[in-house]
Short mmCIF file of N, CA and C in Angstrom, two decimals:
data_model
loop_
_atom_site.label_atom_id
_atom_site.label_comp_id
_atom_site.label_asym_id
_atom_site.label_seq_id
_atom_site.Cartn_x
_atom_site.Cartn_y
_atom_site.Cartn_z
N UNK A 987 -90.14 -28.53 -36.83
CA UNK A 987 -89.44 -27.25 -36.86
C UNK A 987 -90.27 -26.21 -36.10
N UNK A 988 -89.47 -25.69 -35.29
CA UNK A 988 -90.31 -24.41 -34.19
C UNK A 988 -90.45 -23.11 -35.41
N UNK A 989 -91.39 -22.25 -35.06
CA UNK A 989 -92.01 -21.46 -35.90
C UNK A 989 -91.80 -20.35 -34.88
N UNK A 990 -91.74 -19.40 -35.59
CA UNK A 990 -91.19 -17.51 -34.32
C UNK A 990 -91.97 -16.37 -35.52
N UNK A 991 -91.63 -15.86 -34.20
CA UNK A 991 -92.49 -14.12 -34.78
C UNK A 991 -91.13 -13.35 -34.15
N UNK A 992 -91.43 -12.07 -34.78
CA UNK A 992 -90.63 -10.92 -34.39
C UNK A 992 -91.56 -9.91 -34.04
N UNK A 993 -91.36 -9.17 -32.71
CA UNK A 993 -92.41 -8.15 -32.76
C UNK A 993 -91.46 -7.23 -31.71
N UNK A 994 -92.01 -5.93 -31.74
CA UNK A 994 -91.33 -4.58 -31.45
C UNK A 994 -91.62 -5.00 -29.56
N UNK A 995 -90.29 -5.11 -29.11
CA UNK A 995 -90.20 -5.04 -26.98
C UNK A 995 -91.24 -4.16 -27.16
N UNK A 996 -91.63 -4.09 -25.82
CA UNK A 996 -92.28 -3.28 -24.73
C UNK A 996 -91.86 -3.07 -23.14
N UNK A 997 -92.34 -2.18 -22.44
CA UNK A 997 -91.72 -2.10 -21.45
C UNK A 997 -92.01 -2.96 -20.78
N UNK A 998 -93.24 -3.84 -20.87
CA UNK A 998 -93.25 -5.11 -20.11
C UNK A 998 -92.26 -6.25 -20.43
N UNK A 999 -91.46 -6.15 -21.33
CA UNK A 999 -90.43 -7.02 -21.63
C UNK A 999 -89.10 -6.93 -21.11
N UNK A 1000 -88.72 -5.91 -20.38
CA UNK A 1000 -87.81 -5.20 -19.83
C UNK A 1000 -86.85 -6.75 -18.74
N UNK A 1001 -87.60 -7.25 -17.86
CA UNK A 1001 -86.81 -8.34 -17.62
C UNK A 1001 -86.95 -9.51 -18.10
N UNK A 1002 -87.48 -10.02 -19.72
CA UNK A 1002 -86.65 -10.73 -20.34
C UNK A 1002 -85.64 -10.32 -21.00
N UNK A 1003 -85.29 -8.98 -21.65
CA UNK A 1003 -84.20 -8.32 -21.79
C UNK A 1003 -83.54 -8.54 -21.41
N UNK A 1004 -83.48 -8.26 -19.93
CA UNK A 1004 -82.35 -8.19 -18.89
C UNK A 1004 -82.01 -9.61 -18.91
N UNK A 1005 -82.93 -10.94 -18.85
CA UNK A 1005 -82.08 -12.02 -18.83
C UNK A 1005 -81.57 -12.25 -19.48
N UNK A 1006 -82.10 -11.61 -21.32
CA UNK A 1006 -80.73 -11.82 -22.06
C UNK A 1006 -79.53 -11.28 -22.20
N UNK A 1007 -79.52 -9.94 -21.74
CA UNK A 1007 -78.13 -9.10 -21.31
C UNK A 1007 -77.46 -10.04 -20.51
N UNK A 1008 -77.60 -10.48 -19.57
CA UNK A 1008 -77.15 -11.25 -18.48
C UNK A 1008 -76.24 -12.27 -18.91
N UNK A 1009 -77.01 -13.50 -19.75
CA UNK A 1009 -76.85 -14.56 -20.11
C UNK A 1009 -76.11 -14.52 -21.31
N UNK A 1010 -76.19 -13.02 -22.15
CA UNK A 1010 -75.08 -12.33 -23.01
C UNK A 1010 -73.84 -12.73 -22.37
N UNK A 1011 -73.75 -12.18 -21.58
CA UNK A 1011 -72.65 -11.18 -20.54
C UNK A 1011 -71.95 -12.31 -20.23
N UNK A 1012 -72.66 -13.14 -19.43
CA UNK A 1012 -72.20 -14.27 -19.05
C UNK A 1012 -71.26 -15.23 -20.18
N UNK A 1013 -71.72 -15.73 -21.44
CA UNK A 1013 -71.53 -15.87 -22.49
C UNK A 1013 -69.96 -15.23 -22.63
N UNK A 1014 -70.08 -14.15 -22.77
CA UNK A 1014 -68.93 -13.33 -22.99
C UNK A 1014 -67.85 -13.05 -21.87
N UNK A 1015 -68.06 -13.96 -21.00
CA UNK A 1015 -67.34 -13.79 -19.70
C UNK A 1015 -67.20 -12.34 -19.19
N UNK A 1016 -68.65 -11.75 -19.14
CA UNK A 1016 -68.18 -10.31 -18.49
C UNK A 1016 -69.69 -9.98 -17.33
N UNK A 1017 -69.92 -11.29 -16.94
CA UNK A 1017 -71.19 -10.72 -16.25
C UNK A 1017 -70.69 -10.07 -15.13
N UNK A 1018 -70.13 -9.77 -14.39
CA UNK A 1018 -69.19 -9.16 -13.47
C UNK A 1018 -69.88 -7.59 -14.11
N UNK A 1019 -69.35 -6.99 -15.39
CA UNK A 1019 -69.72 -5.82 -15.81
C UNK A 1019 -70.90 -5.27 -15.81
N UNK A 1020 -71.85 -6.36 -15.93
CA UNK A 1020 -73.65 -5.79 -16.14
C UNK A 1020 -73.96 -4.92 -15.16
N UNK A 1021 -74.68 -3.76 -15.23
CA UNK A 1021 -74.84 -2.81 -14.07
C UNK A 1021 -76.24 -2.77 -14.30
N UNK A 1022 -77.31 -3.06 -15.26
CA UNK A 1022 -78.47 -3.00 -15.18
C UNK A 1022 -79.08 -3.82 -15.01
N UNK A 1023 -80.19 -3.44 -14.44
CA UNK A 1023 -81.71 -3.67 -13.54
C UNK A 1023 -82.56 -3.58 -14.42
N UNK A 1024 -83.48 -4.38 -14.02
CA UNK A 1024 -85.30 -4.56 -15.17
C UNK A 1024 -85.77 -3.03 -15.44
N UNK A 1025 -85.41 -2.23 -14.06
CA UNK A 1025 -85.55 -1.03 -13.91
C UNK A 1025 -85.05 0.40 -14.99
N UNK A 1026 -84.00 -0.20 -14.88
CA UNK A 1026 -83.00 0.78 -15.62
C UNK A 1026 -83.34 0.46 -17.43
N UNK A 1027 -83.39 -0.83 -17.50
CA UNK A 1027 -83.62 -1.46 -19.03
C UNK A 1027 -84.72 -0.69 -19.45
N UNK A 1028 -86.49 -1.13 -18.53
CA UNK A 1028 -87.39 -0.17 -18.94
C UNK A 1028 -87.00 0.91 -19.20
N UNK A 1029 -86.25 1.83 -18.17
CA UNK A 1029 -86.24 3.27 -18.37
C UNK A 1029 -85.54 3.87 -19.31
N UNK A 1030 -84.13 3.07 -19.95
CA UNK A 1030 -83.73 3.09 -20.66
C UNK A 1030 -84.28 3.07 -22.42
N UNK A 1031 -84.38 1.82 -22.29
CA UNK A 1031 -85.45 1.70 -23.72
C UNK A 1031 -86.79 2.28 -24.31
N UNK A 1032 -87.27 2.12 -23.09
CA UNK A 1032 -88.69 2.48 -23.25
C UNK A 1032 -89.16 3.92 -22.15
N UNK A 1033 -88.51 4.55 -22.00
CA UNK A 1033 -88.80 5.73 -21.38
C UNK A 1033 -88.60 7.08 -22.04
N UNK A 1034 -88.95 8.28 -21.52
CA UNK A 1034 -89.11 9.88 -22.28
C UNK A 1034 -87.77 9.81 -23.07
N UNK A 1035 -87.42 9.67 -24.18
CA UNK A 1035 -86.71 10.17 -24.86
C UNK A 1035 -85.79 9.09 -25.22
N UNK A 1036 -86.27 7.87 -25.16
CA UNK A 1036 -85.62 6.80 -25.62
C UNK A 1036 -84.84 7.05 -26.97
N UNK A 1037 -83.21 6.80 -27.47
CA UNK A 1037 -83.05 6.47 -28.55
C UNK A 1037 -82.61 5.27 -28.93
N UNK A 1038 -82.76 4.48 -27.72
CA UNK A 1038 -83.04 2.28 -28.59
C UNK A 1038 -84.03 2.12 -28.63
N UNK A 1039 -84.34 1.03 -29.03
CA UNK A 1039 -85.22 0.21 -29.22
C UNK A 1039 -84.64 -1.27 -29.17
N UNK A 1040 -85.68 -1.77 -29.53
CA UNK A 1040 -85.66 -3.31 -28.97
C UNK A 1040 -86.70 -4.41 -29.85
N UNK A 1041 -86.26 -5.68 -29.93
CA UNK A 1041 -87.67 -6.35 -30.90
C UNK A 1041 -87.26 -7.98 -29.91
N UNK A 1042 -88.08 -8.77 -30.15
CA UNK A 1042 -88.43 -10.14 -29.47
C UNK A 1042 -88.69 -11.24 -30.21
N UNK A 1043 -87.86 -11.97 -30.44
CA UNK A 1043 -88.16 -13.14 -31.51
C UNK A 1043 -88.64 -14.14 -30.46
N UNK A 1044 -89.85 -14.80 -30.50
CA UNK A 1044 -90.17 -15.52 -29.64
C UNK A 1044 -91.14 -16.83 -30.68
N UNK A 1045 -91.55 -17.95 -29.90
CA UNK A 1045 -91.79 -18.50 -30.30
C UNK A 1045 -93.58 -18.80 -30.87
N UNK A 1046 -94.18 -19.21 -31.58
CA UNK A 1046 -95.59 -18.53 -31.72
C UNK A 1046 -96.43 -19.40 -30.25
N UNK A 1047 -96.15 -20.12 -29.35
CA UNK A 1047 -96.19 -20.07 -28.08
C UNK A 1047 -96.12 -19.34 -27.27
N UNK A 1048 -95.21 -17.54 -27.63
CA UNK A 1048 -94.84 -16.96 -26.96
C UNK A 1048 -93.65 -17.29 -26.15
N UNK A 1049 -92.77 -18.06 -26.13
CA UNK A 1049 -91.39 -18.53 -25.58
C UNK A 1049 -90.06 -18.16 -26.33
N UNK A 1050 -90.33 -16.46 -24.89
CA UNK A 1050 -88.67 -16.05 -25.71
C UNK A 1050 -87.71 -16.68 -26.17
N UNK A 1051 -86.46 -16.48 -27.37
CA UNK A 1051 -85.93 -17.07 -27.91
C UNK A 1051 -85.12 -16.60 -28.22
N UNK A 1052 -84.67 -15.47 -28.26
CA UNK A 1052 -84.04 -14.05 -28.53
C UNK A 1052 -84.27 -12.69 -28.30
N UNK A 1053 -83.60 -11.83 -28.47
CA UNK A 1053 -84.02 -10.07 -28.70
C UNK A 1053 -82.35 -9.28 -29.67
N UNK A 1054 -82.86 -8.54 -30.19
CA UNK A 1054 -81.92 -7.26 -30.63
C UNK A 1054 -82.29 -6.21 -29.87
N UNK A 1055 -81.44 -5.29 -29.93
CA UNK A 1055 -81.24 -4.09 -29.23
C UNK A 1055 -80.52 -3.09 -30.25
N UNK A 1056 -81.06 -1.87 -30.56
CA UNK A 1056 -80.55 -1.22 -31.48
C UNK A 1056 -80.90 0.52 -31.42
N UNK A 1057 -79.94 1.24 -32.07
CA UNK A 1057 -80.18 2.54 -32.12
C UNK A 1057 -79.73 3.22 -33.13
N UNK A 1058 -79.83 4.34 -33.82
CA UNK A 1058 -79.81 4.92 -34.94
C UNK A 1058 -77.99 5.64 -34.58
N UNK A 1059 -77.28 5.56 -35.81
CA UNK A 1059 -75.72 6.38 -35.82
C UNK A 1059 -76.37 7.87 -36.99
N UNK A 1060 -74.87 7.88 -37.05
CA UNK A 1060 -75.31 8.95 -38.80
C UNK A 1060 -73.91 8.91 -38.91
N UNK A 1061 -74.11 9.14 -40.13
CA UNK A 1061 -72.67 9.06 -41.52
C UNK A 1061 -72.94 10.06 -41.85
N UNK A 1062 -71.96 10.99 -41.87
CA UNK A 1062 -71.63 12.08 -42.34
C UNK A 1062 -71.14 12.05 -43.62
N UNK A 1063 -70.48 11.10 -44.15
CA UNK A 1063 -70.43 10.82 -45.53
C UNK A 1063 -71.24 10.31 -46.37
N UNK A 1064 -72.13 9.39 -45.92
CA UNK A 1064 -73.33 9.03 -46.57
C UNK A 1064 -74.70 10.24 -46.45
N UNK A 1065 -74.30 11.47 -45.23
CA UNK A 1065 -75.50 12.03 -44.95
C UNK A 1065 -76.69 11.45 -44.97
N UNK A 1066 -76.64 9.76 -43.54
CA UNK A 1066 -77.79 9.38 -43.55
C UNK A 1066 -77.62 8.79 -42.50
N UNK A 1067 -78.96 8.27 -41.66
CA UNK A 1067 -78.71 7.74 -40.81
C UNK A 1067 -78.33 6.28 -40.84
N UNK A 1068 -77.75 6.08 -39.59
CA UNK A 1068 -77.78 4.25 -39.82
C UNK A 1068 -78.09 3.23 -38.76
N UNK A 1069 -77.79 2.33 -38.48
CA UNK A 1069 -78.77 1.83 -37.43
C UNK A 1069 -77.81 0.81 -36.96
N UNK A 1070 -77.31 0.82 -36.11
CA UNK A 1070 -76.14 -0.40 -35.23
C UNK A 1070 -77.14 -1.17 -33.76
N UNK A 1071 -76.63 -2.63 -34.43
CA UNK A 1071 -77.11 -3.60 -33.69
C UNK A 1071 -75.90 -3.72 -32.42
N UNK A 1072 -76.81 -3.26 -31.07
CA UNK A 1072 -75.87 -2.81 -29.57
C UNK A 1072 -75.50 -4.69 -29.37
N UNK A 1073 -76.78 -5.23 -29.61
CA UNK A 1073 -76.79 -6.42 -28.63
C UNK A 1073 -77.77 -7.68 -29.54
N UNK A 1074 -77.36 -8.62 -29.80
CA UNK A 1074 -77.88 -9.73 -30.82
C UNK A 1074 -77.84 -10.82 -29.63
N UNK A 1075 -78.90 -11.60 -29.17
CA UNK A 1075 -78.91 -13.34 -28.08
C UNK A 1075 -80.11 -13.98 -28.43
N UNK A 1076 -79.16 -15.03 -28.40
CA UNK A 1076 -80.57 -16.16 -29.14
C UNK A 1076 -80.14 -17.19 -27.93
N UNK A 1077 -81.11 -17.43 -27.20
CA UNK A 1077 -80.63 -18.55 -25.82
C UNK A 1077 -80.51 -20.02 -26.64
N UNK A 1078 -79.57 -20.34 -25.91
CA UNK A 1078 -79.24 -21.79 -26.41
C UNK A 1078 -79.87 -22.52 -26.81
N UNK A 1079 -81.17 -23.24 -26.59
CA UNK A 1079 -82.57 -23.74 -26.75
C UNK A 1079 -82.79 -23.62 -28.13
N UNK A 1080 -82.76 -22.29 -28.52
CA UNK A 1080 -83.22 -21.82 -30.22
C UNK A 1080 -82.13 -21.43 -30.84
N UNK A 1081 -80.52 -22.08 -30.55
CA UNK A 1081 -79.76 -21.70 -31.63
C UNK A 1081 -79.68 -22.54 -32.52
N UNK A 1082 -79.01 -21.92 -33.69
CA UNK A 1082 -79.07 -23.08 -34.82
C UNK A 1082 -80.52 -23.51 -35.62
N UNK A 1083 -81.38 -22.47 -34.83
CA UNK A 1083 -82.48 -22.48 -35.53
C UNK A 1083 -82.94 -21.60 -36.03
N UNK A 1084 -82.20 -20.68 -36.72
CA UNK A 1084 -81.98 -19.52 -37.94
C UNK A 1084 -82.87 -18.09 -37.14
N UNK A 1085 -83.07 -18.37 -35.79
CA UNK A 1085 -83.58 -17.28 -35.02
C UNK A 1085 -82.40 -16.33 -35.24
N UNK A 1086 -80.97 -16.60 -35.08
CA UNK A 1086 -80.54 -14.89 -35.27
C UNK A 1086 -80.54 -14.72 -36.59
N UNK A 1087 -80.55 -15.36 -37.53
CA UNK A 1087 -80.83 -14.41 -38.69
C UNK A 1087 -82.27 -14.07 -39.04
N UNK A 1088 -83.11 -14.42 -38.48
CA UNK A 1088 -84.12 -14.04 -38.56
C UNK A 1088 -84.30 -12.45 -38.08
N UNK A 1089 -83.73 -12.52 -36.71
CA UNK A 1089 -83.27 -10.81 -36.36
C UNK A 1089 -82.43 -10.13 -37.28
N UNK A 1090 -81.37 -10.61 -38.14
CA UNK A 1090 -80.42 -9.76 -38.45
C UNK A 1090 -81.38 -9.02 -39.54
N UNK A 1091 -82.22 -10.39 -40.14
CA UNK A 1091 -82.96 -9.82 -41.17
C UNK A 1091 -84.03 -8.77 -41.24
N UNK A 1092 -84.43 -8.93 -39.91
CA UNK A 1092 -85.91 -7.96 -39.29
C UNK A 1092 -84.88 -6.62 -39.17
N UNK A 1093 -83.49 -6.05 -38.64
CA UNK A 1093 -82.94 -5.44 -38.82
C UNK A 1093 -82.66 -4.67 -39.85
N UNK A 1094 -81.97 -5.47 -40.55
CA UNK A 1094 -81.92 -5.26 -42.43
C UNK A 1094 -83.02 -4.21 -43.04
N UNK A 1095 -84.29 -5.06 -42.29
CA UNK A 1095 -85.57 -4.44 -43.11
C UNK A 1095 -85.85 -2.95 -42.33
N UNK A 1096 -85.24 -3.20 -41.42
CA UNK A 1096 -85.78 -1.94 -40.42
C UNK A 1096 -85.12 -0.78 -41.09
N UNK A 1097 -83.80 -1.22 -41.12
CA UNK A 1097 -83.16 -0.07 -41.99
C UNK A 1097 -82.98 0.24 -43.78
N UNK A 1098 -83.67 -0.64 -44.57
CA UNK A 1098 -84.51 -0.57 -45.41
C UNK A 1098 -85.34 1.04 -45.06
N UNK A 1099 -86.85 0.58 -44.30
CA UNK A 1099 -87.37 1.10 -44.37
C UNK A 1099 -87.44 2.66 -43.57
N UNK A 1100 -86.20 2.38 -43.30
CA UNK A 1100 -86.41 4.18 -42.49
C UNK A 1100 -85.02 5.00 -43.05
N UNK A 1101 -84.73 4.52 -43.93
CA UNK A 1101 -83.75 5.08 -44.85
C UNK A 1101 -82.18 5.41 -44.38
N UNK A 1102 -81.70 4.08 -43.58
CA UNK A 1102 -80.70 4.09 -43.00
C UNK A 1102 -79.80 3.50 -44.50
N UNK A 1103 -78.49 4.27 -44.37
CA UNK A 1103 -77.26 4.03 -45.08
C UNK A 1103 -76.68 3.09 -45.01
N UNK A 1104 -76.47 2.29 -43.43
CA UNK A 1104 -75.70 1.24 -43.62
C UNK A 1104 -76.25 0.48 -42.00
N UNK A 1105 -76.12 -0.67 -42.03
CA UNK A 1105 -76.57 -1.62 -40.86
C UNK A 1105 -75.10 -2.10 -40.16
N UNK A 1106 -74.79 -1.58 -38.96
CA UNK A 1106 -73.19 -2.36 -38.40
C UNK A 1106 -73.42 -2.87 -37.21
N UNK A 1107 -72.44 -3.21 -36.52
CA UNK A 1107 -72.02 -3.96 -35.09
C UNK A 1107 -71.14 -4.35 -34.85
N UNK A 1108 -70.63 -5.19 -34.08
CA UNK A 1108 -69.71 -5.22 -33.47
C UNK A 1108 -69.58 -6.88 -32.93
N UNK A 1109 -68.23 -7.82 -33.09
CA UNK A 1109 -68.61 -9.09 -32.21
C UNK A 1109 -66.71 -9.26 -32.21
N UNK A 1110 -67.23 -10.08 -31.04
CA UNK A 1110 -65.79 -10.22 -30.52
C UNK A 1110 -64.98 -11.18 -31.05
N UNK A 1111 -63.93 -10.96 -31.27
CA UNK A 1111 -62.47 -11.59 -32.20
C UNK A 1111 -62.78 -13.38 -32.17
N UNK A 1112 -62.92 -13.57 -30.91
CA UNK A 1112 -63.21 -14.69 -30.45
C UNK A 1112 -64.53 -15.87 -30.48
N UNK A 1113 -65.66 -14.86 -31.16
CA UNK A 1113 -66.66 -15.60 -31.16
C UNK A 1113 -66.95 -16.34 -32.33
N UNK A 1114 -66.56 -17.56 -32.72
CA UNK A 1114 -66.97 -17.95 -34.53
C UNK A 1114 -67.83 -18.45 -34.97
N UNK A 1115 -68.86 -18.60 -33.54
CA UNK A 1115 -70.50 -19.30 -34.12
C UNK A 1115 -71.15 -17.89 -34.78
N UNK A 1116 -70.82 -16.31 -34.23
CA UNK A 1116 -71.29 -15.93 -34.57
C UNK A 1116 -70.67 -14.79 -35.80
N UNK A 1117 -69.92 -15.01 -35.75
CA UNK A 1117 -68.93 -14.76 -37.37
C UNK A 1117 -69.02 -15.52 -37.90
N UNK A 1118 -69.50 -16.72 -38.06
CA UNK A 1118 -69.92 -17.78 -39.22
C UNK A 1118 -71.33 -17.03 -39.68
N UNK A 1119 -72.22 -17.00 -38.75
CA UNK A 1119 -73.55 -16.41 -39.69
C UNK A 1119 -73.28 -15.40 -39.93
N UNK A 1120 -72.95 -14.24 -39.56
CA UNK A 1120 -72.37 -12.94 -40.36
C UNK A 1120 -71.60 -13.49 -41.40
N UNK A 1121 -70.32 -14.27 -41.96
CA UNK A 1121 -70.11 -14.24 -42.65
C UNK A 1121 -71.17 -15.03 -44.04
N UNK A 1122 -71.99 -15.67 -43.47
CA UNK A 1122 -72.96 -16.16 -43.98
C UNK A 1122 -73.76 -15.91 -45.03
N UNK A 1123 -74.22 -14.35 -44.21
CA UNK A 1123 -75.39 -13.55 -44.71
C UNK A 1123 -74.58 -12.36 -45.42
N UNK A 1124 -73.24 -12.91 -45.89
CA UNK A 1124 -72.89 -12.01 -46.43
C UNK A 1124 -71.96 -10.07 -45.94
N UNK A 1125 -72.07 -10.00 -44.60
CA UNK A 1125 -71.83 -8.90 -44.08
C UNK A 1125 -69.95 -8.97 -44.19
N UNK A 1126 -69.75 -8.01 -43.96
CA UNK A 1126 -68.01 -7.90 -43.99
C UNK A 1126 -67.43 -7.04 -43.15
N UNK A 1127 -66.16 -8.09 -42.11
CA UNK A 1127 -65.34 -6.72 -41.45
C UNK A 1127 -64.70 -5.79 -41.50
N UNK A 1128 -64.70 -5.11 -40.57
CA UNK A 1128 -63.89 -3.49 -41.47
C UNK A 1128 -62.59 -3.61 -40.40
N UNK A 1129 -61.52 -4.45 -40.50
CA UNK A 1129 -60.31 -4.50 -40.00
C UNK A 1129 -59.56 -3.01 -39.99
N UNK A 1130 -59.37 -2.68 -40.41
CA UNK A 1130 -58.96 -1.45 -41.09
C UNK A 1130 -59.47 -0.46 -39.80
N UNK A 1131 -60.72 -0.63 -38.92
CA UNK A 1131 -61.25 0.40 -38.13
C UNK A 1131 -61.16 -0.33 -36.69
N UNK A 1132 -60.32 0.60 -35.97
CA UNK A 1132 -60.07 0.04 -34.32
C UNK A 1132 -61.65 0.76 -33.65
N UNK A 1133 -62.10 -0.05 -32.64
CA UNK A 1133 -63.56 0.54 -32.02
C UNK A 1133 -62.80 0.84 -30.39
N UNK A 1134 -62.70 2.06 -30.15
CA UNK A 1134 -62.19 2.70 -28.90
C UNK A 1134 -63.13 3.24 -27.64
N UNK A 1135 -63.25 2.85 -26.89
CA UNK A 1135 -64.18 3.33 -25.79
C UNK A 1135 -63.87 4.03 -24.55
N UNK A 1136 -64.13 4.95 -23.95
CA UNK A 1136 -64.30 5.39 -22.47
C UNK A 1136 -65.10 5.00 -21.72
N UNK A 1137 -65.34 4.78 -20.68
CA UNK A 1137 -66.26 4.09 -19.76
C UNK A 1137 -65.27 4.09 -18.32
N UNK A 1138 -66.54 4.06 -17.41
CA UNK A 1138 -66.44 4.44 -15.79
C UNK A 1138 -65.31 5.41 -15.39
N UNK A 1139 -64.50 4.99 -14.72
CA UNK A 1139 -63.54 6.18 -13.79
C UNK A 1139 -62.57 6.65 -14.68
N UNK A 1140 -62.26 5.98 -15.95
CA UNK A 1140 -61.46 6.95 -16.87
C UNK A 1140 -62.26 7.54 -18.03
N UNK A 1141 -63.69 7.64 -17.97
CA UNK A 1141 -64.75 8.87 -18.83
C UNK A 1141 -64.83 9.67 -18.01
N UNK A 1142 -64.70 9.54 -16.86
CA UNK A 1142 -65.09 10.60 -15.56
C UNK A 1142 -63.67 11.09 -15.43
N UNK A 1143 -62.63 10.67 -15.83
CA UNK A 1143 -61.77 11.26 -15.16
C UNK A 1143 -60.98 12.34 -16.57
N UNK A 1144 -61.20 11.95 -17.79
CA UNK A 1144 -61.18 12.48 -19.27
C UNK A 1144 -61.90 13.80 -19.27
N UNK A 1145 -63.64 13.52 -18.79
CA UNK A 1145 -64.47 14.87 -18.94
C UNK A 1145 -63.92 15.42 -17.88
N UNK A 1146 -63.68 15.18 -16.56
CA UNK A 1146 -63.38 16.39 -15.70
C UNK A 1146 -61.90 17.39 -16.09
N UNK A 1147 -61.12 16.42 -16.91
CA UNK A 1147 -59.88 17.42 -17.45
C UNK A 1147 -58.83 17.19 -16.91
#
């Protein structure tokens, strides 16, 4: 049995990130969409005024194996913050080998300890390897709530009026 650590990205981690965005993306049939660079990831995550963060489940070899990607919400009804997981990949190699719950759990704890209200995310209708471990570990969907987005030439074309 392979053995892993979890430890907090750095900006030197910025393009294994990116290969897992990628290989996300890909996954999800949307690599077509990816617009970021090792570049942009560093600057993003790990630059003046960052509000993600990032952690690295790798192997005690050091052989990435995963990453989360995450950033703080707030509930106005709970009056607290909360912490939504952007991006969960465990490369093929290490699935099935309790590496993403190992993240969900390093998550869990994260928001434990910084006094977040509630832990959420998001996965697509279609995916059931990974709605099996969510349903697993116990988490539950909120059917009831449609997730609506703006993005590229119709956010630009909304804010200009």
């Amino acid at each position: 049995m392979t053995a892993y650590r979890i430890r907090p990205a750095v900006a030197a981690d910025a393009a294994i990130i990116l290969r897992f965005i990628r290989e996300l993306a890909d996954y999800e049939n949307a690599l077509h969409e990816v617009a970021a660079t090792e570049e942009s990831v560093a600057s993003s995550l790990f630059g003046e005024g960052s509000i993600s963060r990032a952690a690295i489940c790798e192997t005690v070899d050091g052989d990435p194996a995963g990453s989360a990607v995450w950033f703080k919400t707030y509930s106005t009804w709970q009056s607290k913050n909360g912490l939504y997981l952007e991006d969960l990949y465990v490369t093929p190699a290490h699935r099935g080998g309790g590496v993403g719950k190992m993240l969900l759990r390093h998550l869990a704890r994260t928001a434990i300890e910084e006094g977040c209200g509630r832990f959420e995310w998001s996965v697509l209708d279609w995916n059931e390897p990974a709605i099996r471990v969510y349903d697993a570990i116990g988490a539950e969907p909120h059917p009831e709530w449609l997730r609506y987005r703006l993005w590229g030439d119709k956010l630009k074309a909304f804010a200009e009026g």
